[in-house]
Amino acid sequence: MIGIILAEKIFSMFLILLTGVILVRWKVLRPEEGRILSVVTLYLVIPCAVIASFQVEYTREIRDCLFTAMGLAALVHVFFIALAWVLGRTIRLDEVESASVIYSNAGNLVIPIVSSVFGPEWVIYTSAFMTVQTVLMWSHGKMLLCGEKGMDIRRILMNTNMLATIAGLLMFLFRFQIKGPLEDAVSSVGQMLGPLSMIVTGILVGNSSWEKIRAYRRLWLTVAVRLILCPLGTLLLIRLGGFADLVPDGRTVMMIPFLAAMAPSASSITQMAQVYHKDAQYASAINVVSTVLCVVTMPLMVTLYQMVV
């Protein structure tokens, strides 16, 4: 049943994505204007969605579930990094391909899906995955793409999404909840995440040349690893580690980091590739193709999860 609901939700978001494509194809929007929406999403909408996700009543059960989901997220990322390293040594994945395999679009896509399918109170477990990914993306991911050694602690801590996560986590642990108009404002802005993210992705898709995408011969291999091999490895970790049995409602709680692990490649990889002079167009092509194909792969993986876990 959840697989069907998820498929319907992803398809509805795909329809929103098509509006972004149409706006670009009909020249209502210039592709570069999508950057403005990206900035709004990154620096305002996602932080509000993250903070709103922690605005739940503190209980020991939710706390335990949160830290268990965070532990699974850490283990999953260790597996992804190891997988990318092995594939880099065997089939020569380059830096952009490796980063696209390791880091998923856990925020832009998964938060609105979880909110719609399970309810806003479950988004807190998506934030657990995003916390781990943000730390690794601005340490390991940065080193991978720019070739530097060592991590920029200040850059990690000052990342907007990290600040929002830390603030939300502290409010949850110390049982501080925002009230009144401020709560309504933060919640309302956070609820914009799904549609706005899909429109931005649609603008990216609309500006893509499918002839050029087809020219990237290894693209399909990278996308297959991200959408199929990574989720299957995550499912194996959940099953063998018995994570679903560690906390109440564990089967549902663990499905949320599983959704994040099976998401398309992170759109921020494109931005980081631009900054560190890698092939940003290739990163963008991987993001576009994996986003389009996840309409099929994510419901199938959820159905498999329900059969195995």
Short mmCIF file of C-alpha atoms in Angstrom, two decimals:
data_model
loop_
_atom_site.label_atom_id
_atom_site.label_comp_id
_atom_site.label_asym_id
_atom_site.label_seq_id
_atom_site.Cartn_x
_atom_site.Cartn_y
_atom_site.Cartn_z
CA MET A 1 0.00 0.00 0.00
CA ILE A 2 2.79 2.44 0.92
CA GLY A 3 4.48 1.64 -2.40
CA ILE A 4 1.32 2.67 -4.28
CA ILE A 5 0.93 5.88 -2.24
CA LEU A 6 4.60 6.67 -2.79
CA ALA A 7 4.29 6.07 -6.54
CA GLU A 8 1.30 8.44 -6.70
CA LYS A 9 3.16 11.11 -4.72
CA ILE A 10 6.32 10.85 -6.83
CA PHE A 11 4.24 11.01 -10.01
CA SER A 12 2.44 14.14 -8.75
CA MET A 13 5.83 15.72 -8.02
CA PHE A 14 6.97 14.67 -11.50
CA LEU A 15 4.02 16.60 -12.94
CA ILE A 16 5.21 19.68 -11.03
CA LEU A 17 8.67 19.07 -12.48
CA LEU A 18 7.13 19.20 -15.96
CA THR A 19 5.85 22.73 -15.26
CA GLY A 20 9.47 23.82 -14.81
CA VAL A 21 10.36 22.18 -18.12
CA ILE A 22 7.48 23.97 -19.85
CA LEU A 23 8.43 27.36 -18.39
CA VAL A 24 11.92 27.01 -19.89
CA ARG A 25 10.87 25.46 -23.21
CA TRP A 26 8.26 28.20 -23.74
CA LYS A 27 10.89 30.82 -22.76
CA VAL A 28 8.79 32.16 -19.88
CA LEU A 29 11.88 31.64 -17.70
CA ARG A 30 15.52 31.79 -18.65
CA PRO A 31 17.53 28.83 -17.30
CA GLU A 32 19.81 31.13 -15.27
CA GLU A 33 16.77 32.48 -13.41
CA GLY A 34 16.38 29.05 -11.85
CA ARG A 35 19.42 29.92 -9.70
CA ILE A 36 17.29 32.47 -7.83
CA LEU A 37 14.81 29.76 -6.89
CA SER A 38 17.73 27.49 -5.93
CA VAL A 39 19.06 30.14 -3.56
CA VAL A 40 15.63 30.60 -1.98
CA THR A 41 15.29 26.83 -1.58
CA LEU A 42 18.76 26.33 -0.15
CA TYR A 43 18.94 29.28 2.23
CA LEU A 44 15.32 29.65 3.32
CA VAL A 45 12.95 26.82 2.48
CA ILE A 46 15.10 23.80 3.46
CA PRO A 47 16.20 25.33 6.81
CA CYS A 48 12.57 26.09 7.64
CA ALA A 49 11.54 22.54 6.70
CA VAL A 50 14.31 21.10 8.89
CA ILE A 51 13.47 23.27 11.91
CA ALA A 52 9.77 22.50 11.52
CA SER A 53 10.56 18.77 11.47
CA PHE A 54 12.00 18.99 14.99
CA GLN A 55 8.92 20.75 16.34
CA VAL A 56 7.48 17.57 17.81
CA GLU A 57 6.82 16.74 21.42
CA TYR A 58 9.90 15.27 23.07
CA THR A 59 9.62 11.65 24.11
CA ARG A 60 12.28 9.07 24.90
CA GLU A 61 10.86 6.91 22.10
CA ILE A 62 11.30 9.64 19.45
CA ARG A 63 14.79 10.42 20.78
CA ASP A 64 15.84 6.78 20.51
CA CYS A 65 14.36 6.48 17.03
CA LEU A 66 16.15 9.67 15.96
CA PHE A 67 19.58 8.50 17.09
CA THR A 68 19.02 5.01 15.67
CA ALA A 69 18.13 6.55 12.29
CA MET A 70 21.26 8.71 12.55
CA GLY A 71 23.37 5.63 13.28
CA LEU A 72 21.93 3.85 10.24
CA ALA A 73 22.62 6.94 8.12
CA ALA A 74 26.27 6.94 9.21
CA LEU A 75 26.63 3.24 8.42
CA VAL A 76 24.95 3.70 5.03
CA HIS A 77 27.33 6.51 4.08
CA VAL A 78 30.34 4.41 5.09
CA PHE A 79 29.01 1.71 2.75
CA PHE A 80 28.46 4.24 -0.07
CA ILE A 81 31.97 5.64 0.30
CA ALA A 82 33.46 2.13 0.32
CA LEU A 83 31.37 1.18 -2.73
CA ALA A 84 32.50 4.27 -4.65
CA TRP A 85 36.13 3.53 -3.70
CA VAL A 86 35.88 -0.06 -4.97
CA LEU A 87 34.19 1.03 -8.21
CA GLY A 88 36.79 3.77 -8.60
CA ARG A 89 39.54 1.17 -8.46
CA THR A 90 37.79 -1.37 -10.70
CA ILE A 91 35.82 0.56 -13.33
CA ARG A 92 37.51 3.94 -12.83
CA LEU A 93 34.67 6.11 -11.55
CA ASP A 94 35.84 9.72 -11.64
CA GLU A 95 35.28 12.29 -8.87
CA VAL A 96 31.91 13.52 -10.17
CA GLU A 97 30.62 9.97 -10.64
CA SER A 98 31.80 8.91 -7.17
CA ALA A 99 30.20 11.94 -5.48
CA SER A 100 26.94 11.32 -7.39
CA VAL A 101 26.90 7.73 -6.14
CA ILE A 102 27.60 8.63 -2.51
CA TYR A 103 25.37 11.67 -1.96
CA SER A 104 21.62 11.64 -2.58
CA ASN A 105 18.97 14.33 -2.91
CA ALA A 106 17.75 13.51 0.61
CA GLY A 107 16.42 16.97 1.38
CA ASN A 108 14.74 18.37 -1.71
CA LEU A 109 12.94 15.17 -2.69
CA VAL A 110 12.56 13.04 0.43
CA ILE A 111 11.30 15.64 2.94
CA PRO A 112 8.12 16.45 0.95
CA ILE A 113 7.55 12.76 0.20
CA VAL A 114 7.84 11.77 3.86
CA SER A 115 5.65 14.67 4.95
CA SER A 116 2.92 13.71 2.51
CA VAL A 117 3.04 9.92 2.89
CA PHE A 118 3.73 9.56 6.64
CA GLY A 119 2.98 13.01 8.08
CA PRO A 120 5.07 16.07 9.07
CA GLU A 121 6.02 14.54 12.42
CA TRP A 122 8.06 11.85 10.62
CA VAL A 123 10.28 14.32 8.78
CA ILE A 124 12.55 14.46 11.85
CA TYR A 125 14.06 11.13 10.74
CA THR A 126 14.91 12.58 7.35
CA SER A 127 16.79 15.32 9.18
CA ALA A 128 18.84 12.59 10.89
CA PHE A 129 20.03 11.39 7.48
CA MET A 130 20.65 14.95 6.28
CA THR A 131 22.78 15.72 9.36
CA VAL A 132 25.18 12.89 8.54
CA GLN A 133 25.20 13.71 4.83
CA THR A 134 25.85 17.43 5.35
CA VAL A 135 28.89 16.74 7.55
CA LEU A 136 30.32 14.26 5.05
CA MET A 137 29.48 16.29 1.95
CA TRP A 138 31.41 19.33 3.21
CA SER A 139 34.34 17.23 4.40
CA HIS A 140 34.76 14.04 2.37
CA GLY A 141 32.74 15.33 -0.60
CA LYS A 142 34.71 18.57 -0.78
CA MET A 143 38.03 16.71 -0.57
CA LEU A 144 36.87 14.28 -3.26
CA LEU A 145 35.96 17.01 -5.73
CA CYS A 146 38.73 19.53 -5.09
CA GLY A 147 41.57 17.11 -4.32
CA GLU A 148 42.47 18.77 -1.02
CA LYS A 149 43.26 16.95 2.21
CA GLY A 150 41.75 17.89 5.55
CA MET A 151 38.31 19.28 6.29
CA ASP A 152 37.05 22.80 6.82
CA ILE A 153 35.29 22.53 10.19
CA ARG A 154 34.09 26.12 10.00
CA ARG A 155 32.55 25.54 6.55
CA ILE A 156 30.73 22.46 7.86
CA LEU A 157 29.37 24.19 10.97
CA MET A 158 28.39 27.37 9.12
CA ASN A 159 26.48 25.51 6.41
CA THR A 160 22.91 26.82 6.47
CA ASN A 161 21.32 23.38 6.61
CA MET A 162 23.72 22.28 9.37
CA LEU A 163 22.89 25.36 11.44
CA ALA A 164 19.18 24.65 11.00
CA THR A 165 19.69 21.01 11.98
CA ILE A 166 21.69 21.90 15.09
CA ALA A 167 19.10 24.52 16.09
CA GLY A 168 16.22 22.11 15.51
CA LEU A 169 17.94 19.28 17.40
CA LEU A 170 18.70 21.51 20.38
CA MET A 171 15.12 22.76 20.47
CA PHE A 172 13.91 19.16 20.41
CA LEU A 173 16.29 17.92 23.13
CA PHE A 174 15.64 20.92 25.40
CA ARG A 175 11.90 20.74 24.69
CA PHE A 176 11.63 24.25 23.27
CA GLN A 177 8.90 24.75 20.69
CA ILE A 178 8.20 27.88 18.70
CA LYS A 179 4.61 29.07 18.93
CA GLY A 180 2.09 31.36 17.31
CA PRO A 181 2.77 33.33 14.11
CA LEU A 182 6.46 32.32 14.05
CA GLU A 183 5.56 28.64 14.08
CA ASP A 184 3.00 29.19 11.32
CA ALA A 185 5.50 31.14 9.21
CA VAL A 186 8.29 28.54 9.55
CA SER A 187 5.89 25.68 8.83
CA SER A 188 4.34 27.42 5.82
CA VAL A 189 7.71 28.19 4.24
CA GLY A 190 8.90 24.64 4.87
CA GLN A 191 5.86 23.24 3.09
CA MET A 192 7.00 25.00 -0.10
CA LEU A 193 9.96 22.64 -0.38
CA GLY A 194 8.39 19.93 -2.55
CA PRO A 195 6.84 22.07 -5.30
CA LEU A 196 9.70 24.58 -5.38
CA SER A 197 12.36 21.87 -5.59
CA MET A 198 10.55 20.13 -8.42
CA ILE A 199 10.16 23.38 -10.37
CA VAL A 200 13.90 24.06 -9.98
CA THR A 201 14.69 20.53 -11.16
CA GLY A 202 12.28 21.00 -14.06
CA ILE A 203 14.12 24.15 -15.10
CA LEU A 204 17.34 22.12 -15.04
CA VAL A 205 15.75 19.37 -17.13
CA GLY A 206 14.29 21.88 -19.58
CA ASN A 207 17.74 23.35 -20.15
CA SER A 208 19.35 19.95 -20.73
CA SER A 209 20.34 18.69 -24.14
CA TRP A 210 19.31 15.05 -24.43
CA GLU A 211 21.80 14.64 -27.27
CA LYS A 212 24.59 15.69 -24.93
CA ILE A 213 23.25 13.46 -22.15
CA ARG A 214 23.36 10.47 -24.50
CA ALA A 215 26.98 11.32 -25.25
CA TYR A 216 27.96 10.54 -21.64
CA ARG A 217 28.39 6.80 -22.10
CA ARG A 218 29.12 6.05 -18.42
CA LEU A 219 26.18 8.10 -17.15
CA TRP A 220 23.80 5.14 -17.17
CA LEU A 221 26.20 3.04 -15.13
CA THR A 222 26.48 5.77 -12.48
CA VAL A 223 22.71 6.20 -12.36
CA ALA A 224 22.19 2.43 -12.04
CA VAL A 225 24.58 2.30 -9.08
CA ARG A 226 22.83 5.26 -7.40
CA LEU A 227 19.25 4.07 -7.94
CA ILE A 228 19.65 0.28 -7.72
CA LEU A 229 22.90 -0.88 -6.13
CA CYS A 230 22.93 1.72 -3.33
CA PRO A 231 19.35 0.98 -2.20
CA LEU A 232 19.93 -2.78 -2.34
CA GLY A 233 23.05 -2.41 -0.19
CA THR A 234 21.11 -0.23 2.27
CA LEU A 235 18.32 -2.80 2.43
CA LEU A 236 20.88 -5.49 3.21
CA LEU A 237 22.35 -3.37 6.04
CA ILE A 238 18.89 -2.79 7.55
CA ARG A 239 18.03 -6.49 7.32
CA LEU A 240 21.32 -7.90 8.62
CA GLY A 241 21.71 -5.21 11.29
CA GLY A 242 18.18 -5.76 12.59
CA PHE A 243 17.61 -1.99 12.70
CA ALA A 244 13.84 -2.36 12.33
CA ASP A 245 13.74 -4.32 15.61
CA LEU A 246 15.74 -1.82 17.67
CA VAL A 247 13.00 0.77 18.23
CA PRO A 248 9.18 0.95 18.30
CA ASP A 249 7.67 1.32 14.81
CA GLY A 250 11.16 0.50 13.59
CA ARG A 251 9.94 -0.82 10.25
CA THR A 252 8.45 2.57 9.40
CA VAL A 253 11.22 4.63 11.01
CA MET A 254 13.95 2.80 9.07
CA MET A 255 12.05 3.16 5.83
CA ILE A 256 12.69 6.92 5.97
CA PRO A 257 16.53 6.78 5.82
CA PHE A 258 16.00 4.01 3.24
CA LEU A 259 14.02 6.49 1.12
CA ALA A 260 16.85 9.00 1.49
CA ALA A 261 19.40 6.36 0.47
CA MET A 262 17.48 5.48 -2.73
CA ALA A 263 16.93 9.10 -3.82
CA PRO A 264 18.52 10.53 -6.99
CA SER A 265 21.98 12.06 -6.91
CA ALA A 266 22.30 15.28 -4.92
CA SER A 267 21.70 18.46 -6.91
CA SER A 268 24.37 20.19 -4.80
CA ILE A 269 27.02 18.03 -6.50
CA THR A 270 26.46 20.14 -9.64
CA GLN A 271 27.05 23.35 -7.67
CA MET A 272 30.18 21.94 -5.99
CA ALA A 273 31.49 20.69 -9.34
CA GLN A 274 31.19 24.24 -10.70
CA VAL A 275 33.06 25.68 -7.72
CA TYR A 276 35.89 23.12 -7.87
CA HIS A 277 36.25 23.15 -11.68
CA LYS A 278 34.96 19.65 -12.37
CA ASP A 279 32.50 18.64 -15.12
CA ALA A 280 29.39 20.40 -13.80
CA GLN A 281 27.39 19.57 -16.94
CA TYR A 282 28.06 15.87 -16.38
CA ALA A 283 27.00 16.18 -12.72
CA SER A 284 23.85 17.96 -13.88
CA ALA A 285 23.11 15.21 -16.42
CA ILE A 286 23.43 12.50 -13.74
CA ASN A 287 21.09 14.47 -11.47
CA VAL A 288 18.51 14.97 -14.22
CA VAL A 289 18.46 11.35 -15.42
CA SER A 290 18.40 9.87 -11.91
CA THR A 291 15.57 12.24 -10.93
CA VAL A 292 13.47 11.19 -13.92
CA LEU A 293 14.10 7.45 -13.43
CA CYS A 294 13.43 7.50 -9.67
CA VAL A 295 9.73 7.75 -10.54
CA VAL A 296 10.03 4.03 -11.35
CA THR A 297 12.81 2.82 -9.07
CA MET A 298 11.71 4.28 -5.72
CA PRO A 299 8.27 2.61 -5.57
CA LEU A 300 9.85 -0.70 -6.64
CA MET A 301 12.47 -0.45 -3.88
CA VAL A 302 9.82 0.37 -1.28
CA THR A 303 7.83 -2.68 -2.35
CA LEU A 304 10.97 -4.78 -1.98
CA TYR A 305 11.58 -3.26 1.48
CA GLN A 306 8.10 -4.25 2.61
CA MET A 307 8.72 -7.80 1.43
CA VAL A 308 12.16 -8.18 3.07
CA VAL A 309 12.08 -6.16 6.30
#
